[in-house]
Short mmCIF file of C-alpha atoms in Angstrom, two decimals:
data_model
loop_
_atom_site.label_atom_id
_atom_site.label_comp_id
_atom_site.label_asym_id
_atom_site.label_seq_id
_atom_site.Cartn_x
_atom_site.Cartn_y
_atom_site.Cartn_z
CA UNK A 546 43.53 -0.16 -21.29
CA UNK A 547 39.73 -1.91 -21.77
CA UNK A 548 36.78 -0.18 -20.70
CA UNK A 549 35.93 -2.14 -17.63
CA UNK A 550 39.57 -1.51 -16.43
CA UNK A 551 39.35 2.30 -17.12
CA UNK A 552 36.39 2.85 -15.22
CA UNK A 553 37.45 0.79 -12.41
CA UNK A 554 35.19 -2.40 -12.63
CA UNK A 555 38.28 -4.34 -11.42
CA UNK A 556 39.03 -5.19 -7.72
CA UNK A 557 42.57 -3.19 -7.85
CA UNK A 558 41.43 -0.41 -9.70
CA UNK A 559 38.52 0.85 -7.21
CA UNK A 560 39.35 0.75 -3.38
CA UNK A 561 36.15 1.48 -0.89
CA UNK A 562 38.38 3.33 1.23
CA UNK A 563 37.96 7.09 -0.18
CA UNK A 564 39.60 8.81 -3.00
CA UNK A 565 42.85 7.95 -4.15
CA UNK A 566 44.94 8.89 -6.02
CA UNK A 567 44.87 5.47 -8.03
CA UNK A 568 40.95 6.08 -8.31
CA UNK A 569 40.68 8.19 -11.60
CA UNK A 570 37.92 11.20 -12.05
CA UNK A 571 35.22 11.24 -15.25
CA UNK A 572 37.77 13.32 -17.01
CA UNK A 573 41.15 10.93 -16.57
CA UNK A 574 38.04 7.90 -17.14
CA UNK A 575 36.74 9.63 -20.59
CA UNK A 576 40.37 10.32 -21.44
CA UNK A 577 42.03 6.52 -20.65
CA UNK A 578 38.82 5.33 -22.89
CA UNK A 579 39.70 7.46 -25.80
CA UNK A 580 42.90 6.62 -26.01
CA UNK A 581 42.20 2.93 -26.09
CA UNK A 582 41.52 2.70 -29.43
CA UNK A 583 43.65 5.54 -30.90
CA UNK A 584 47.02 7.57 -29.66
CA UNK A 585 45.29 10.58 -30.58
CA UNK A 586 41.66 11.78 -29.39
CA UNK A 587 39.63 12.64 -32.16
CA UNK A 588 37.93 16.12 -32.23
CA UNK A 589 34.84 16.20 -30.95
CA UNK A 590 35.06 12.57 -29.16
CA UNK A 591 33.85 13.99 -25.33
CA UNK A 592 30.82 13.94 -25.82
CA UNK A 593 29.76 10.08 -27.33
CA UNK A 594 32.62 9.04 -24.57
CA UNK A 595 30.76 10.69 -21.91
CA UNK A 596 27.49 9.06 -22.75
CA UNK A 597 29.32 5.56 -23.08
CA UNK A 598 30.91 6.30 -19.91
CA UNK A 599 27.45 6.98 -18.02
CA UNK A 600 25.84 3.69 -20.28
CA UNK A 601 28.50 1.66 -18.59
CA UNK A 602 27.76 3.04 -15.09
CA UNK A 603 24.00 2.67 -15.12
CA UNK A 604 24.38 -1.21 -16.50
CA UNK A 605 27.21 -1.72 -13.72
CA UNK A 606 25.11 0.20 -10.96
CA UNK A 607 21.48 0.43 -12.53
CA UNK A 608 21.43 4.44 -11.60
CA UNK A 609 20.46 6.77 -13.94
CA UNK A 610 23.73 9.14 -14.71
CA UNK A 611 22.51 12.58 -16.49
CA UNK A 612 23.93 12.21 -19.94
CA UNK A 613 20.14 11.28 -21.05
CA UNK A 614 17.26 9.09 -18.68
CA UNK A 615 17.54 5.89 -18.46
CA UNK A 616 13.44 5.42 -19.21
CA UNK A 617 13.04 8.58 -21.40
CA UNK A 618 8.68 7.12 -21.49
CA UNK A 619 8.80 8.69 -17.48
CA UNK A 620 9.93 12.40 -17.47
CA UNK A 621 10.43 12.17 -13.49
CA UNK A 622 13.03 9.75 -13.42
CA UNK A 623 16.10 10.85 -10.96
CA UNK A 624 19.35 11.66 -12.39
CA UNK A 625 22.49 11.52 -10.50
CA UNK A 626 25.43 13.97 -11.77
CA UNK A 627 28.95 12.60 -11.73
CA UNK A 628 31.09 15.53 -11.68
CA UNK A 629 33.99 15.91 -13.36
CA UNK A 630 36.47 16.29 -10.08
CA UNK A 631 34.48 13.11 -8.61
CA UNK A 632 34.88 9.62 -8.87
CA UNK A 633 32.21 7.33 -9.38
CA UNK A 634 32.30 6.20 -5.88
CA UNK A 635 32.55 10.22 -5.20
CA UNK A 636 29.56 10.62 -7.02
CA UNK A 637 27.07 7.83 -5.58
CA UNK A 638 27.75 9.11 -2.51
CA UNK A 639 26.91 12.66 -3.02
CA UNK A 640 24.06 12.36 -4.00
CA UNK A 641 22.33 9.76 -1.50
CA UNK A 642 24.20 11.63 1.08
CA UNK A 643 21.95 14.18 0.94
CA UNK A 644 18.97 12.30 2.14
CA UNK A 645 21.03 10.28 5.03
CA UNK A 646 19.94 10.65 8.68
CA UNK A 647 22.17 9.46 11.53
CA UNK A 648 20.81 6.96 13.93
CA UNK A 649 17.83 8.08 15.80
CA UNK A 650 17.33 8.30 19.66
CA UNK A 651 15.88 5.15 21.01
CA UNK A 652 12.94 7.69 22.29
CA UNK A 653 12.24 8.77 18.87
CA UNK A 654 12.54 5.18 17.30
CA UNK A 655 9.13 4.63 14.83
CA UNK A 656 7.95 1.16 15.53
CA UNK A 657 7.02 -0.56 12.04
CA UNK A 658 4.20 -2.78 12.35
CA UNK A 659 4.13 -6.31 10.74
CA UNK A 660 1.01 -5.59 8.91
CA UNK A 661 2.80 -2.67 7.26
CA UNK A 662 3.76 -3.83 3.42
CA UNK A 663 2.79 -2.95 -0.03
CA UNK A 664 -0.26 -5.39 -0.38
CA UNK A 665 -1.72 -3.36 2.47
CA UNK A 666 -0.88 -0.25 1.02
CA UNK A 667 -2.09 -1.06 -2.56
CA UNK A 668 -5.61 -3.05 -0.89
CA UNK A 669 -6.69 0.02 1.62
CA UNK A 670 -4.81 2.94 0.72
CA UNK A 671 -5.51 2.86 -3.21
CA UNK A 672 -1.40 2.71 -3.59
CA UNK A 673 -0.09 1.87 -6.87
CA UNK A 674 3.46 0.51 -7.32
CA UNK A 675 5.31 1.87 -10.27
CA UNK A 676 8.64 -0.62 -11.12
CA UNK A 677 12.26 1.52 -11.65
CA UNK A 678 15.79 0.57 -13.06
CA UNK A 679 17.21 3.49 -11.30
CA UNK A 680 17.79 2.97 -7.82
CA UNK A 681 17.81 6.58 -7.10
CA UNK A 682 13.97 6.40 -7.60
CA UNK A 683 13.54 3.90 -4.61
CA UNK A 684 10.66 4.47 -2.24
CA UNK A 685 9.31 7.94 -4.05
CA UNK A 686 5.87 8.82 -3.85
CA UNK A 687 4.26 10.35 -7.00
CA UNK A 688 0.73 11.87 -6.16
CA UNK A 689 -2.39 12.68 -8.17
CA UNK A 690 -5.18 13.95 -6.20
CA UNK A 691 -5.99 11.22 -3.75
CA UNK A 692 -3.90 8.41 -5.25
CA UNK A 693 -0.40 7.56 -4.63
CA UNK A 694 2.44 5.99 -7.33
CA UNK A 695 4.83 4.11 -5.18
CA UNK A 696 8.27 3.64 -7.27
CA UNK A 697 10.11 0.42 -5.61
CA UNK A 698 13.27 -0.67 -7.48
CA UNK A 699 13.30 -3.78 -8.95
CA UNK A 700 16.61 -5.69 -9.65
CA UNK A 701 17.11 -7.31 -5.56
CA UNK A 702 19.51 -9.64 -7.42
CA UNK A 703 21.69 -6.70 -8.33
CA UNK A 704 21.50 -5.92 -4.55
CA UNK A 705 22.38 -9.22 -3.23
CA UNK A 706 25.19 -9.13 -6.21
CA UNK A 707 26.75 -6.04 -4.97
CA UNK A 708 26.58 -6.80 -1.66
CA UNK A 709 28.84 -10.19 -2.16
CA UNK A 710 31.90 -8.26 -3.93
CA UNK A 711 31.04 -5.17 -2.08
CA UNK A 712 34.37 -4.28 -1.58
CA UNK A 713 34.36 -3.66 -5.98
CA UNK A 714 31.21 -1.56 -5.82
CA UNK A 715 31.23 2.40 -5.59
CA UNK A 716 27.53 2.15 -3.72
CA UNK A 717 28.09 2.17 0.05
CA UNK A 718 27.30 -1.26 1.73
CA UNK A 719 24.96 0.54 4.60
CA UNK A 720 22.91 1.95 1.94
CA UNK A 721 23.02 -1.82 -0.29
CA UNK A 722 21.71 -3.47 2.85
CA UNK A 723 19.19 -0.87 3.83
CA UNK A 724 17.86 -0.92 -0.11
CA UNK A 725 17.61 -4.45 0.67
CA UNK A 726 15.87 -4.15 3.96
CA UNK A 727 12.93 -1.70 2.46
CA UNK A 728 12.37 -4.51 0.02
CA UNK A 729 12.13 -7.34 2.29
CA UNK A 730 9.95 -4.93 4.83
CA UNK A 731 7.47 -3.49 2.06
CA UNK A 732 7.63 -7.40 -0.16
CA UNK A 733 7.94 -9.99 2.74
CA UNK A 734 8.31 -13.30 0.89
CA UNK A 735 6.18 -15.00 3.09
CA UNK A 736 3.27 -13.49 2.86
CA UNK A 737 0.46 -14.69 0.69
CA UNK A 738 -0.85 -11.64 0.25
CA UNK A 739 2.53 -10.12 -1.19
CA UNK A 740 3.01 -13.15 -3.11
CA UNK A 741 -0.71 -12.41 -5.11
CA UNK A 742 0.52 -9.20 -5.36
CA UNK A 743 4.04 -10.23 -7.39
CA UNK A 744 2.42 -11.96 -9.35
CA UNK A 745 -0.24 -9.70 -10.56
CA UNK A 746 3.18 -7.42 -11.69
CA UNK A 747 4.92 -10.68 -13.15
CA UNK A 748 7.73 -10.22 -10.53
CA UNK A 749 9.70 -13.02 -8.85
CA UNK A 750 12.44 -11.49 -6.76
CA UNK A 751 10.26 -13.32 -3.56
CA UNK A 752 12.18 -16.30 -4.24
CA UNK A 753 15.11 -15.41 -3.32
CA UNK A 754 13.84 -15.03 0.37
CA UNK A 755 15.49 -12.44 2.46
CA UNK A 756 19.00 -12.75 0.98
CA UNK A 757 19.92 -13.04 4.75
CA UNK A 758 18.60 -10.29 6.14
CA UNK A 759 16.22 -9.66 9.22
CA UNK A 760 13.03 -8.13 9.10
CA UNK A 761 13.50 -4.44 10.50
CA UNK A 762 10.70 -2.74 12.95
CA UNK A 763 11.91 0.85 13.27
CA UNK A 764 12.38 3.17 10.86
CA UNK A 765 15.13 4.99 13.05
CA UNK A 766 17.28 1.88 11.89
CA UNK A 767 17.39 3.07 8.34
CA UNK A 768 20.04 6.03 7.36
CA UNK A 769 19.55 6.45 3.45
CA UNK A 770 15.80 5.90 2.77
CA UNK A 771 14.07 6.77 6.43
CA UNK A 772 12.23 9.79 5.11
CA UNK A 773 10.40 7.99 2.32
CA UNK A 774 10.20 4.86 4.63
CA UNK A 775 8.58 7.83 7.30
CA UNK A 776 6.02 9.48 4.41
CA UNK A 777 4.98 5.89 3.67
CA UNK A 778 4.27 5.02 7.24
CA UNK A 779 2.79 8.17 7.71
CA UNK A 780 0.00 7.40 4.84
CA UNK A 781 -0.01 3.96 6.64
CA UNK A 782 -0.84 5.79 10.00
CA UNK A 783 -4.20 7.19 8.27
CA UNK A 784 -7.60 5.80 8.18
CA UNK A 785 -8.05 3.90 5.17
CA UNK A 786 -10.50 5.89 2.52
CA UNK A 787 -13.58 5.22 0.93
CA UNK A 788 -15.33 1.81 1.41
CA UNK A 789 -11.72 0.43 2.73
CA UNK A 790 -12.77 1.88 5.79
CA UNK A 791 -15.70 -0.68 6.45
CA UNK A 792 -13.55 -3.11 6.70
CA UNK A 793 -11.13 -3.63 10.13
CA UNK A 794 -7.61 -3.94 9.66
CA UNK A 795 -5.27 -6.84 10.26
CA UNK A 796 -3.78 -5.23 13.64
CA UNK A 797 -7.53 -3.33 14.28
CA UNK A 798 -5.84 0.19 14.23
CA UNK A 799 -9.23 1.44 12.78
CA UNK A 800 -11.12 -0.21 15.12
CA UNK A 801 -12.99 2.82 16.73
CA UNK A 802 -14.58 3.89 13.17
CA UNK A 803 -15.44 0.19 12.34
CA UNK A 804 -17.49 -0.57 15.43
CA UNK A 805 -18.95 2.94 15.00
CA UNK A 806 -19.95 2.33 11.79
CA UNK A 807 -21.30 -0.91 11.99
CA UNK A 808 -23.11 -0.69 15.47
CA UNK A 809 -24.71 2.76 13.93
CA UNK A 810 -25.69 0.62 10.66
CA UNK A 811 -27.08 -2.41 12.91
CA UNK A 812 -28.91 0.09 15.16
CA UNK A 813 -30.61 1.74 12.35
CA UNK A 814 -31.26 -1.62 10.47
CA UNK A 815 -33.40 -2.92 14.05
CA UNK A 816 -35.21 0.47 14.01
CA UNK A 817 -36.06 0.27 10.65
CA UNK A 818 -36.89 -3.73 11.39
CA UNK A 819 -38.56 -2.34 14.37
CA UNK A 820 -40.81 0.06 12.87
CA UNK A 821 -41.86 -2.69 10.39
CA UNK A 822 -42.63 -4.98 12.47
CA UNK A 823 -44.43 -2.37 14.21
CA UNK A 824 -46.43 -1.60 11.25
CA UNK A 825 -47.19 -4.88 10.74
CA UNK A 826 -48.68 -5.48 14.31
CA UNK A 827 -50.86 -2.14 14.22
CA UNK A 828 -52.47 -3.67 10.93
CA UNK A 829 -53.03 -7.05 12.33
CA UNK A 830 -54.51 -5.24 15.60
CA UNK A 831 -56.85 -3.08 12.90
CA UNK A 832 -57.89 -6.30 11.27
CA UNK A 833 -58.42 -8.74 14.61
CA UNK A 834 -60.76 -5.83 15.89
CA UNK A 835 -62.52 -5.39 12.85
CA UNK A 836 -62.79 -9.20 13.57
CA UNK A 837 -64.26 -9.21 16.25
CA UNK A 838 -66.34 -6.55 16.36
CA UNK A 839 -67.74 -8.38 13.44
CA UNK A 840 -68.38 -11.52 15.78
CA UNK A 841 -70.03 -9.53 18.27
CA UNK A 842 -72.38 -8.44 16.17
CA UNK A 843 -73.25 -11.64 14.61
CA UNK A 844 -73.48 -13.07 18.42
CA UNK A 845 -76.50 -10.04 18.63
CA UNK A 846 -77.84 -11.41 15.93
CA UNK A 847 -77.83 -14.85 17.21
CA UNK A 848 -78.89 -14.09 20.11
CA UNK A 849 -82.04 -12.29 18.71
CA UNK A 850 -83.37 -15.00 16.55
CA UNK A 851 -82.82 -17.34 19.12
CA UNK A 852 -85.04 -14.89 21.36
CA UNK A 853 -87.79 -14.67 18.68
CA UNK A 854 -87.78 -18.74 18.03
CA UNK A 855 -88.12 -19.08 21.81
CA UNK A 856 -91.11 -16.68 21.91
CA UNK A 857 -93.00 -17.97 18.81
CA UNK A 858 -93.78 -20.97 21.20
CA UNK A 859 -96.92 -21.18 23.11
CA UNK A 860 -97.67 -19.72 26.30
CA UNK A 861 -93.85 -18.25 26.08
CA UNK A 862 -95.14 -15.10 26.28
CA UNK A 863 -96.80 -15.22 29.35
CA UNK A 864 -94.20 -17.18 30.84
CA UNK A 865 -91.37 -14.67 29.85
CA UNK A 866 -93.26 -11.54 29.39
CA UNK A 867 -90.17 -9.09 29.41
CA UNK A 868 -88.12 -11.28 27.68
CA UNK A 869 -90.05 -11.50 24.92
CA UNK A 870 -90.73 -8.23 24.90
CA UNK A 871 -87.12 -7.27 23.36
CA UNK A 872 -88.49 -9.67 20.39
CA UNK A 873 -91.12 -7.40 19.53
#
């Protein structure tokens, strides 16, 4: 018996229907594996078995089994543990089950809004996006202080794989498609702005469009990831921080505290205008009276020596007697 068939890679040896009693556990797996290259298991031989055993799983289904991490450089990495009473298909499912929520109410659906993806997230909300192999690290937030890691999983052509010979693959096909959804929702391949955003991380998985999927606009319609889909909408749902706040957001949600803001800055930019300009007049007053207060006396002036030249002539005296008099 070959690996591949002992672990149940083939189409016959892995049925989608529940356990079996075709389907064999870790133990019957490690065992059938052994004894493919020898009649008689070695001492010691469990344990390097085991680890192949998880290898193979996590290249098949990219999720970190807990022999050892898959990315030993990131000490938070999810492990799944495959039990030995449990199939593989046993084991996915325990441990996403955990985190599945049946459909919501129609009253208690969360409407997704189109503006809601990652470029948004990473532009006003000072989200960074960390790239996994493990798809059990989909959609977790990792936080220090005010500034949130985003892990998104990265192989959508693994997705779109499993989900065309889904009946072979021990992940459930709801939770394939929904993985596939969150994708297509948080990286929507036709958006410029996601597309700047790809390419800043060297990524490419926009080209394969949406793998035939429609967009989804409630979280209620996801099972497997609606709680992190929830805690990212929820951040989403805040006012953006800092100097993101200045500016208004595609579907104006912070529209209150940008016309606040920028009515209170234009108000106090005319005052401050205003009392310039104010300033400015006062002096110009100062200076126009000194101006003319200036004039007037030089139009006394004037007017005396004109008096005194029209006095110096003869018999002006006599003619103007009190006029002259203000000469004297």
């Amino acid at each position: 018996m070959d690996v591949a068939r002992a672990l149940g890679l083939d189409h016959a040896g892995l049925s989608r229907d529940g356990p079996t009693p075709g389907i064999p556990n870790r133990p019957s797996l490690e065992a059938s594996i052994s004894v493919a290259g020898s009649q008689e298991v070695p001492a010691g031989i469990s344990h390097p078995v085991s680890r192949s055993l998880d290898v193979i799983a996590r290249l098949w289904l990219t999720i970190n089994f807990d022999t050892f991490p898959l990315e030993e450089t990131y000490p938070r990495q999810t492990t799944v543990a495959w039990a030995a009473e449990h199939t593989l298909q046993q084991a996915v499912e325990c441990h996403f089950v955990s985190g599945y929520q049946p459909a919501a109410s129609p009253t208690h659906h969360r409407s997704i809004p189109s503006s809601f993806k990652m470029a948004s997230l990473c532009d006003r909300y000072d989200f960074s996006i960390r790239w996994s192999n493990n798809l059990a690290d989909h959609l977790e937030i990792v936080w220090n202080g005010n500034h949130g890691t985003v892990t998104i999983y990265e192989h959508v052509i693994c997705l779109w794989n499993h989900l065309q010979y889904s009946s072979a693959c021990p992940i459930p096909v709801e939770m394939l498609e929904e993985t596939l959804d969150t994708i297509i929702l948080l990286f929507p391949p036709d958006d410029r702005g996601t597309r700047k955003l790809l390419k800043r991380h060297d990524k490419t998985f926009w080209r394969l469009g949406r793998c035939g999927r429609e967009w989804v606009s409630s979280a209620g319609d996801f099972h497997y990831w609606r709680a992190r889909i929830d805690a990212l909408l929820k951040e989403y749902e805040q006012p953006p921080r800092g100097a993101r706040q200045l500016r208004l957001d595609e579907d104006g949600r912070n529209f209150l505290e940008f016309s606040t803001f920028w009515t209170a800055l234009a108000v106090a930019v005319l005052t401050i205008l205003g009392i310039g300009f104010g300033t400015l007049g006062t002096v110009y007053a100062i200076k126009a009276y000194n101006l003319s207060y200036k004039q007037y006396v030089l139009s006394q002036k004037q007017y005396m020596l004109d008096l005194v030249q029209a006095c110096v002539e003869t018999g002006a005296r006599e003619r103007w007697p009190h006029i002259c008099s203000e000469a004297d």
